[in-house]
Amino acid sequence: MNGKRALLLINRHSRKGEKSLPLAVESFYAHDMELIIKPVKHPDELGAVVREYQNQLDLVIVGGGDGTLNAVVDSLVETNLPLGILPLGTANDLARTLNLPLTIKEASDVIANGNLKSIDLGRVNGKYFFNVASIGLSVDITEKLSRGVKRRWGVLAYGITALQVVSSTRSFRAKIKVDGQVFDIKTIQIAIGNGKYYGGGMAIADDAAIDDQRLDLYSIELKHWWQVFPLIWHLPKGRHRQLDWVRSIEGKQIEIYTHKAYNINTDGEITTFSPAKFKVIPHALKVFVP
């Protein structure tokens, strides 16, 4: 990809951010790419930086985890710039979904080779997401999951925090509308996936893909506390549909109504709240893949 101009955004607070910057820069220079380098203190600044430089760029490269990518996605859709990913986070679920290598050198080579794939995005209340949006249990996990725990335990941090939270989680009532059907439910979590993986490599559905032009919803409707254990076993593989107290629905448009406003987490960051309207946006973004 000789002579291409790229904006390189690295989240220095991500698990491997600070150490990876020199490696990445060296790799891109070896491929004759021109770089504008912006280490960003706070993910909230990312969108503004992309918009500022958009007319000087051929692509945007983001080094960080799923939360960093979520912070930049809206500006990428707006500017129509392709995305290169350096997976530097704890979970790296989008990287897994796209089969990206997790080492800096190999991830840089994928971007430099220039092979692009069009992917779908999910959108909730106007906010785009790559992997998953959820209400309930996983929001409680996100609120409790500290940066310190993530740095210390890596991907295990999600499981450790989930076990702490699940015992105190309360169920809530919701009305779900999917492509014209209506469901009244009592649940501890509703998750709506666009990609394949979330939460550190768990599958949203075993046959989900990021370009299948559909959203996959599941709702965990526990009746007894012991049902948590088969859930922990089935969830990582995306086989929770086999459990008769997990409701699974597919659709292109989904609406969720609750009696009070509940926070909604998109790709691990709390960004909006219910009531919520979800939609799949086909071929919304181009990403460099192997």
mmCIF file of C-alpha atoms in Angstrom:
data_model
loop_
_atom_site.group_PDB
_atom_site.id
_atom_site.type_symbol
_atom_site.label_atom_id
_atom_site.label_comp_id
_atom_site.label_asym_id
_atom_site.label_seq_id
_atom_site.Cartn_x
_atom_site.Cartn_y
_atom_site.Cartn_z
ATOM 1 C CA MET A 1 0.000 0.000 0.000
ATOM 2 C CA ASN A 2 2.715 2.409 -1.059
ATOM 3 C CA GLY A 3 2.245 6.108 -0.471
ATOM 4 C CA LYS A 4 -1.105 5.735 1.283
ATOM 5 C CA ARG A 5 -1.839 8.361 3.942
ATOM 6 C CA ALA A 6 -3.112 7.026 7.247
ATOM 7 C CA LEU A 7 -4.231 8.538 10.524
ATOM 8 C CA LEU A 8 -2.863 6.345 13.332
ATOM 9 C CA LEU A 9 -4.866 6.605 16.562
ATOM 10 C CA ILE A 10 -3.562 4.652 19.534
ATOM 11 C CA ASN A 11 -5.285 4.364 22.890
ATOM 12 C CA ARG A 12 -2.308 4.632 25.236
ATOM 13 C CA HIS A 13 -4.413 3.387 28.146
ATOM 14 C CA SER A 14 -5.314 0.146 26.381
ATOM 15 C CA ARG A 15 -3.705 -3.011 27.698
ATOM 16 C CA LYS A 16 -0.793 -2.909 25.238
ATOM 17 C CA GLY A 17 -1.090 0.640 23.910
ATOM 18 C CA GLU A 18 2.060 2.445 25.067
ATOM 19 C CA LYS A 19 4.427 -0.427 24.171
ATOM 20 C CA SER A 20 2.939 -1.023 20.723
ATOM 21 C CA LEU A 21 3.224 2.438 19.194
ATOM 22 C CA PRO A 22 6.904 2.252 18.077
ATOM 23 C CA LEU A 23 6.420 -1.261 16.667
ATOM 24 C CA ALA A 24 3.379 -0.236 14.643
ATOM 25 C CA VAL A 25 5.032 2.923 13.309
ATOM 26 C CA GLU A 26 8.135 1.004 12.200
ATOM 27 C CA SER A 27 5.980 -1.580 10.445
ATOM 28 C CA PHE A 28 3.937 1.001 8.500
ATOM 29 C CA TYR A 29 7.026 2.973 7.473
ATOM 30 C CA ALA A 30 8.499 -0.283 6.128
ATOM 31 C CA HIS A 31 5.432 -0.441 3.836
ATOM 32 C CA ASP A 32 6.029 3.171 2.653
ATOM 33 C CA MET A 33 2.908 4.532 4.279
ATOM 34 C CA GLU A 34 2.611 8.179 5.305
ATOM 35 C CA LEU A 35 1.380 8.546 8.883
ATOM 36 C CA ILE A 36 -0.301 11.247 10.912
ATOM 37 C CA ILE A 37 0.169 9.966 14.476
ATOM 38 C CA LYS A 38 -2.216 10.986 17.233
ATOM 39 C CA PRO A 39 -1.908 9.329 20.646
ATOM 40 C CA VAL A 40 -5.270 10.123 22.239
ATOM 41 C CA LYS A 41 -5.726 10.621 25.975
ATOM 42 C CA HIS A 42 -9.455 9.975 25.957
ATOM 43 C CA PRO A 43 -11.539 7.936 23.466
ATOM 44 C CA ASP A 44 -14.135 10.757 23.350
ATOM 45 C CA GLU A 45 -11.632 12.815 21.300
ATOM 46 C CA LEU A 46 -11.263 10.235 18.516
ATOM 47 C CA GLY A 47 -14.236 11.269 16.375
ATOM 48 C CA ALA A 48 -13.163 14.915 16.320
ATOM 49 C CA VAL A 49 -9.625 13.963 15.213
ATOM 50 C CA VAL A 50 -10.949 11.820 12.330
ATOM 51 C CA ARG A 51 -13.225 14.646 11.159
ATOM 52 C CA GLU A 52 -10.375 17.175 11.410
ATOM 53 C CA TYR A 53 -8.016 15.200 9.140
ATOM 54 C CA GLN A 54 -10.549 13.444 6.885
ATOM 55 C CA ASN A 55 -9.556 15.289 3.665
ATOM 56 C CA GLN A 56 -5.867 14.400 4.070
ATOM 57 C CA LEU A 57 -6.402 10.633 4.489
ATOM 58 C CA ASP A 58 -6.848 7.359 2.633
ATOM 59 C CA LEU A 59 -7.531 5.296 5.766
ATOM 60 C CA VAL A 60 -7.757 5.375 9.565
ATOM 61 C CA ILE A 61 -5.814 2.916 11.742
ATOM 62 C CA VAL A 62 -7.027 2.413 15.309
ATOM 63 C CA GLY A 63 -4.916 0.749 17.998
ATOM 64 C CA GLY A 64 -6.979 -0.253 21.011
ATOM 65 C CA GLY A 65 -9.763 -2.540 22.147
ATOM 66 C CA ASP A 66 -13.447 -2.752 21.279
ATOM 67 C CA GLY A 67 -14.306 0.329 23.361
ATOM 68 C CA THR A 68 -11.779 2.443 21.423
ATOM 69 C CA LEU A 69 -13.191 1.167 18.115
ATOM 70 C CA ASN A 70 -16.733 1.942 19.300
ATOM 71 C CA ALA A 71 -15.659 5.519 20.063
ATOM 72 C CA VAL A 72 -14.460 6.057 16.474
ATOM 73 C CA VAL A 73 -17.129 4.156 14.496
ATOM 74 C CA ASP A 74 -19.628 7.024 14.022
ATOM 75 C CA SER A 75 -16.974 9.315 12.525
ATOM 76 C CA LEU A 76 -15.799 6.547 10.148
ATOM 77 C CA VAL A 77 -19.329 6.026 8.803
ATOM 78 C CA GLU A 78 -19.705 9.793 8.395
ATOM 79 C CA THR A 79 -16.389 10.272 6.541
ATOM 80 C CA ASN A 80 -16.576 6.973 4.604
ATOM 81 C CA LEU A 81 -12.932 6.154 5.447
ATOM 82 C CA PRO A 82 -11.778 2.505 5.652
ATOM 83 C CA LEU A 83 -10.630 1.125 9.003
ATOM 84 C CA GLY A 84 -7.414 -0.692 9.893
ATOM 85 C CA ILE A 85 -7.366 -2.424 13.291
ATOM 86 C CA LEU A 86 -4.427 -3.019 15.637
ATOM 87 C CA PRO A 87 -5.939 -5.215 18.376
ATOM 88 C CA LEU A 88 -4.524 -3.832 21.638
ATOM 89 C CA GLY A 89 -7.439 -4.352 24.003
ATOM 90 C CA THR A 90 -8.411 -6.976 26.554
ATOM 91 C CA ALA A 91 -11.140 -8.763 24.590
ATOM 92 C CA ASN A 92 -10.512 -7.799 20.933
ATOM 93 C CA ASP A 93 -13.877 -9.254 19.898
ATOM 94 C CA LEU A 94 -14.127 -7.419 16.571
ATOM 95 C CA ALA A 95 -10.622 -8.634 15.675
ATOM 96 C CA ARG A 96 -11.726 -12.220 16.439
ATOM 97 C CA THR A 97 -14.874 -11.825 14.358
ATOM 98 C CA LEU A 98 -12.746 -10.662 11.399
ATOM 99 C CA ASN A 99 -10.043 -13.340 11.941
ATOM 100 C CA LEU A 100 -7.362 -10.685 12.426
ATOM 101 C CA PRO A 101 -3.966 -11.692 13.816
ATOM 102 C CA LEU A 102 -3.363 -10.404 17.348
ATOM 103 C CA THR A 103 0.344 -9.501 16.997
ATOM 104 C CA ILE A 104 1.249 -5.930 15.988
ATOM 105 C CA LYS A 105 3.560 -6.959 13.148
ATOM 106 C CA GLU A 106 1.005 -9.290 11.538
ATOM 107 C CA ALA A 107 -1.930 -6.918 12.094
ATOM 108 C CA SER A 108 0.100 -4.101 10.454
ATOM 109 C CA ASP A 109 0.838 -6.349 7.460
ATOM 110 C CA VAL A 110 -2.884 -7.063 7.001
ATOM 111 C CA ILE A 111 -3.565 -3.306 6.776
ATOM 112 C CA ALA A 112 -0.623 -2.704 4.433
ATOM 113 C CA ASN A 113 -1.754 -5.515 2.099
ATOM 114 C CA GLY A 114 -4.921 -3.515 1.447
ATOM 115 C CA ASN A 115 -7.586 -6.255 1.312
ATOM 116 C CA LEU A 116 -10.948 -4.653 2.196
ATOM 117 C CA LYS A 117 -14.216 -6.265 3.360
ATOM 118 C CA SER A 118 -17.587 -4.504 3.753
ATOM 119 C CA ILE A 119 -19.197 -5.178 7.123
ATOM 120 C CA ASP A 120 -22.614 -4.486 8.647
ATOM 121 C CA LEU A 121 -23.042 -2.300 11.705
ATOM 122 C CA GLY A 122 -25.747 -2.314 14.325
ATOM 123 C CA ARG A 123 -27.340 0.989 15.285
ATOM 124 C CA VAL A 124 -29.244 1.781 18.463
ATOM 125 C CA ASN A 125 -30.883 5.186 19.028
ATOM 126 C CA GLY A 126 -28.531 6.632 16.387
ATOM 127 C CA LYS A 127 -25.347 5.130 17.928
ATOM 128 C CA TYR A 128 -23.428 2.599 15.818
ATOM 129 C CA PHE A 129 -21.894 -0.595 17.216
ATOM 130 C CA PHE A 130 -19.768 -3.439 15.830
ATOM 131 C CA ASN A 131 -20.319 -6.410 18.124
ATOM 132 C CA VAL A 132 -23.168 -6.248 20.611
ATOM 133 C CA ALA A 133 -25.522 -3.970 22.515
ATOM 134 C CA SER A 134 -27.079 -5.120 25.764
ATOM 135 C CA ILE A 135 -29.348 -4.218 28.669
ATOM 136 C CA GLY A 136 -29.252 -5.739 32.159
ATOM 137 C CA LEU A 137 -26.577 -8.073 33.487
ATOM 138 C CA SER A 138 -23.740 -7.054 31.145
ATOM 139 C CA VAL A 139 -24.297 -3.361 31.923
ATOM 140 C CA ASP A 140 -23.830 -4.194 35.624
ATOM 141 C CA ILE A 141 -20.641 -6.070 34.671
ATOM 142 C CA THR A 142 -19.372 -3.094 32.627
ATOM 143 C CA GLU A 143 -20.023 -0.717 35.542
ATOM 144 C CA LYS A 144 -18.125 -2.990 37.917
ATOM 145 C CA LEU A 145 -15.278 -3.948 35.574
ATOM 146 C CA SER A 146 -12.377 -1.698 36.524
ATOM 147 C CA ARG A 147 -9.388 -0.958 34.338
ATOM 148 C CA GLY A 148 -7.171 -2.415 37.074
ATOM 149 C CA VAL A 149 -8.972 -5.761 37.001
ATOM 150 C CA LYS A 150 -8.733 -5.872 33.185
ATOM 151 C CA ARG A 151 -5.000 -5.124 33.231
ATOM 152 C CA ARG A 152 -4.354 -7.733 35.899
ATOM 153 C CA TRP A 153 -6.566 -10.577 34.703
ATOM 154 C CA GLY A 154 -7.009 -9.848 31.002
ATOM 155 C CA VAL A 155 -9.964 -11.656 29.460
ATOM 156 C CA LEU A 156 -10.594 -13.616 32.709
ATOM 157 C CA ALA A 157 -11.713 -10.322 34.273
ATOM 158 C CA TYR A 158 -15.095 -10.640 32.492
ATOM 159 C CA GLY A 159 -15.797 -14.049 34.044
ATOM 160 C CA ILE A 160 -14.644 -13.034 37.525
ATOM 161 C CA THR A 161 -16.794 -9.885 37.474
ATOM 162 C CA ALA A 162 -19.801 -11.776 36.009
ATOM 163 C CA LEU A 163 -19.774 -14.241 38.905
ATOM 164 C CA GLN A 164 -19.727 -11.355 41.418
ATOM 165 C CA VAL A 165 -22.600 -9.552 39.690
ATOM 166 C CA VAL A 166 -24.920 -12.432 38.766
ATOM 167 C CA SER A 167 -25.905 -13.232 42.356
ATOM 168 C CA SER A 168 -27.250 -9.705 42.925
ATOM 169 C CA THR A 169 -28.838 -9.114 39.496
ATOM 170 C CA ARG A 170 -32.599 -8.471 39.493
ATOM 171 C CA SER A 171 -34.877 -9.358 36.606
ATOM 172 C CA PHE A 172 -36.858 -6.662 34.783
ATOM 173 C CA ARG A 173 -39.867 -6.591 32.462
ATOM 174 C CA ALA A 174 -39.575 -5.563 28.825
ATOM 175 C CA LYS A 175 -41.601 -5.496 25.633
ATOM 176 C CA ILE A 176 -39.693 -6.552 22.510
ATOM 177 C CA LYS A 177 -40.924 -5.854 18.969
ATOM 178 C CA VAL A 178 -39.087 -7.677 16.185
ATOM 179 C CA ASP A 179 -40.129 -7.291 12.536
ATOM 180 C CA GLY A 180 -43.799 -6.994 13.526
ATOM 181 C CA GLN A 181 -43.927 -9.617 16.320
ATOM 182 C CA VAL A 182 -44.357 -8.575 20.001
ATOM 183 C CA PHE A 183 -42.990 -10.407 23.078
ATOM 184 C CA ASP A 184 -43.658 -9.460 26.739
ATOM 185 C CA ILE A 185 -40.840 -10.851 28.855
ATOM 186 C CA LYS A 186 -39.195 -10.918 32.280
ATOM 187 C CA THR A 187 -35.415 -11.121 31.880
ATOM 188 C CA ILE A 188 -32.033 -10.459 33.496
ATOM 189 C CA GLN A 189 -30.346 -9.592 30.200
ATOM 190 C CA ILE A 190 -31.185 -8.757 26.599
ATOM 191 C CA ALA A 191 -28.273 -8.796 24.156
ATOM 192 C CA ILE A 192 -28.435 -7.849 20.480
ATOM 193 C CA GLY A 193 -25.490 -8.867 18.339
ATOM 194 C CA ASN A 194 -24.332 -7.681 14.955
ATOM 195 C CA GLY A 195 -20.984 -9.489 14.775
ATOM 196 C CA LYS A 196 -19.968 -12.934 15.990
ATOM 197 C CA TYR A 197 -18.054 -12.381 19.261
ATOM 198 C CA TYR A 198 -18.462 -10.259 22.391
ATOM 199 C CA GLY A 199 -17.361 -10.280 26.051
ATOM 200 C CA GLY A 200 -13.922 -11.754 25.373
ATOM 201 C CA GLY A 201 -14.648 -14.380 22.737
ATOM 202 C CA MET A 202 -18.201 -15.513 23.537
ATOM 203 C CA ALA A 203 -20.334 -16.153 20.436
ATOM 204 C CA ILE A 204 -23.584 -14.185 20.136
ATOM 205 C CA ALA A 205 -24.989 -17.090 18.071
ATOM 206 C CA ASP A 206 -23.012 -20.012 16.685
ATOM 207 C CA ASP A 207 -23.900 -19.086 13.072
ATOM 208 C CA ALA A 208 -23.672 -15.274 13.372
ATOM 209 C CA ALA A 209 -21.491 -13.278 10.956
ATOM 210 C CA ILE A 210 -20.701 -9.572 10.647
ATOM 211 C CA ASP A 211 -22.021 -9.409 7.077
ATOM 212 C CA ASP A 212 -25.199 -11.541 7.418
ATOM 213 C CA GLN A 213 -27.475 -8.446 7.348
ATOM 214 C CA ARG A 214 -29.341 -9.481 10.511
ATOM 215 C CA LEU A 215 -29.291 -8.854 14.242
ATOM 216 C CA ASP A 216 -29.332 -11.757 16.721
ATOM 217 C CA LEU A 217 -31.190 -11.154 19.980
ATOM 218 C CA TYR A 218 -31.118 -13.355 23.032
ATOM 219 C CA SER A 219 -32.873 -12.818 26.352
ATOM 220 C CA ILE A 220 -31.921 -14.690 29.540
ATOM 221 C CA GLU A 221 -35.143 -15.542 31.385
ATOM 222 C CA LEU A 222 -33.971 -17.444 34.481
ATOM 223 C CA LYS A 223 -36.530 -19.122 36.730
ATOM 224 C CA HIS A 224 -34.052 -20.667 39.230
ATOM 225 C CA TRP A 225 -30.611 -19.558 40.430
ATOM 226 C CA TRP A 226 -28.985 -22.886 39.447
ATOM 227 C CA GLN A 227 -29.736 -22.139 35.779
ATOM 228 C CA VAL A 228 -26.735 -19.807 35.864
ATOM 229 C CA PHE A 229 -24.390 -22.822 35.667
ATOM 230 C CA PRO A 230 -25.559 -24.363 32.361
ATOM 231 C CA LEU A 231 -25.652 -20.798 31.048
ATOM 232 C CA ILE A 232 -21.966 -20.222 31.889
ATOM 233 C CA TRP A 233 -21.206 -23.477 30.052
ATOM 234 C CA HIS A 234 -23.271 -22.768 26.899
ATOM 235 C CA LEU A 235 -22.810 -18.993 26.464
ATOM 236 C CA PRO A 236 -19.131 -18.937 25.407
ATOM 237 C CA LYS A 237 -19.829 -21.286 22.488
ATOM 238 C CA GLY A 238 -22.937 -19.414 21.337
ATOM 239 C CA ARG A 239 -25.066 -22.491 22.079
ATOM 240 C CA HIS A 240 -27.376 -20.824 24.595
ATOM 241 C CA ARG A 241 -30.251 -21.264 22.101
ATOM 242 C CA GLN A 242 -30.339 -24.897 23.267
ATOM 243 C CA LEU A 243 -31.485 -23.780 26.736
ATOM 244 C CA ASP A 244 -35.265 -23.463 26.906
ATOM 245 C CA TRP A 245 -35.136 -20.411 29.202
ATOM 246 C CA VAL A 246 -32.995 -18.420 26.765
ATOM 247 C CA ARG A 247 -35.141 -16.745 24.106
ATOM 248 C CA SER A 248 -33.474 -16.295 20.691
ATOM 249 C CA ILE A 249 -34.850 -14.088 17.916
ATOM 250 C CA GLU A 250 -33.373 -12.801 14.636
ATOM 251 C CA GLY A 251 -34.434 -9.648 12.845
ATOM 252 C CA LYS A 252 -33.430 -6.538 10.941
ATOM 253 C CA GLN A 253 -35.270 -4.065 13.210
ATOM 254 C CA ILE A 254 -35.840 -4.491 16.934
ATOM 255 C CA GLU A 255 -37.541 -2.216 19.484
ATOM 256 C CA ILE A 256 -37.261 -2.590 23.257
ATOM 257 C CA TYR A 257 -39.524 -0.860 25.780
ATOM 258 C CA THR A 258 -39.058 -0.920 29.570
ATOM 259 C CA HIS A 259 -41.069 0.710 32.376
ATOM 260 C CA LYS A 260 -38.066 2.855 33.366
ATOM 261 C CA ALA A 261 -34.931 3.861 31.483
ATOM 262 C CA TYR A 262 -32.176 1.210 31.549
ATOM 263 C CA ASN A 263 -28.621 1.865 30.420
ATOM 264 C CA ILE A 264 -27.471 0.232 27.176
ATOM 265 C CA ASN A 265 -23.936 -0.908 26.646
ATOM 266 C CA THR A 266 -22.531 -0.918 23.070
ATOM 267 C CA ASP A 267 -19.258 -2.837 22.576
ATOM 268 C CA GLY A 268 -18.512 -2.578 26.299
ATOM 269 C CA GLU A 269 -19.228 1.153 26.716
ATOM 270 C CA ILE A 270 -22.445 2.612 28.150
ATOM 271 C CA THR A 271 -23.705 4.932 25.398
ATOM 272 C CA THR A 272 -27.522 5.158 25.454
ATOM 273 C CA PHE A 273 -30.638 3.921 27.306
ATOM 274 C CA SER A 274 -34.085 2.408 26.781
ATOM 275 C CA PRO A 275 -36.537 2.762 25.110
ATOM 276 C CA ALA A 276 -34.373 1.647 22.213
ATOM 277 C CA LYS A 277 -34.682 1.132 18.471
ATOM 278 C CA PHE A 278 -32.124 -1.187 16.869
ATOM 279 C CA LYS A 279 -31.411 -1.620 13.199
ATOM 280 C CA VAL A 280 -28.848 -3.470 11.108
ATOM 281 C CA ILE A 281 -27.056 -1.230 8.559
ATOM 282 C CA PRO A 282 -25.728 -3.517 5.774
ATOM 283 C CA HIS A 283 -22.291 -2.810 4.219
ATOM 284 C CA ALA A 284 -21.870 0.253 6.438
ATOM 285 C CA LEU A 285 -18.077 0.249 6.707
ATOM 286 C CA LYS A 286 -14.961 -1.113 4.954
ATOM 287 C CA VAL A 287 -12.338 -2.863 7.095
ATOM 288 C CA PHE A 288 -8.915 -4.330 6.236
ATOM 289 C CA VAL A 289 -8.899 -8.125 6.688
ATOM 290 C CA PRO A 290 -6.503 -10.999 5.863
#
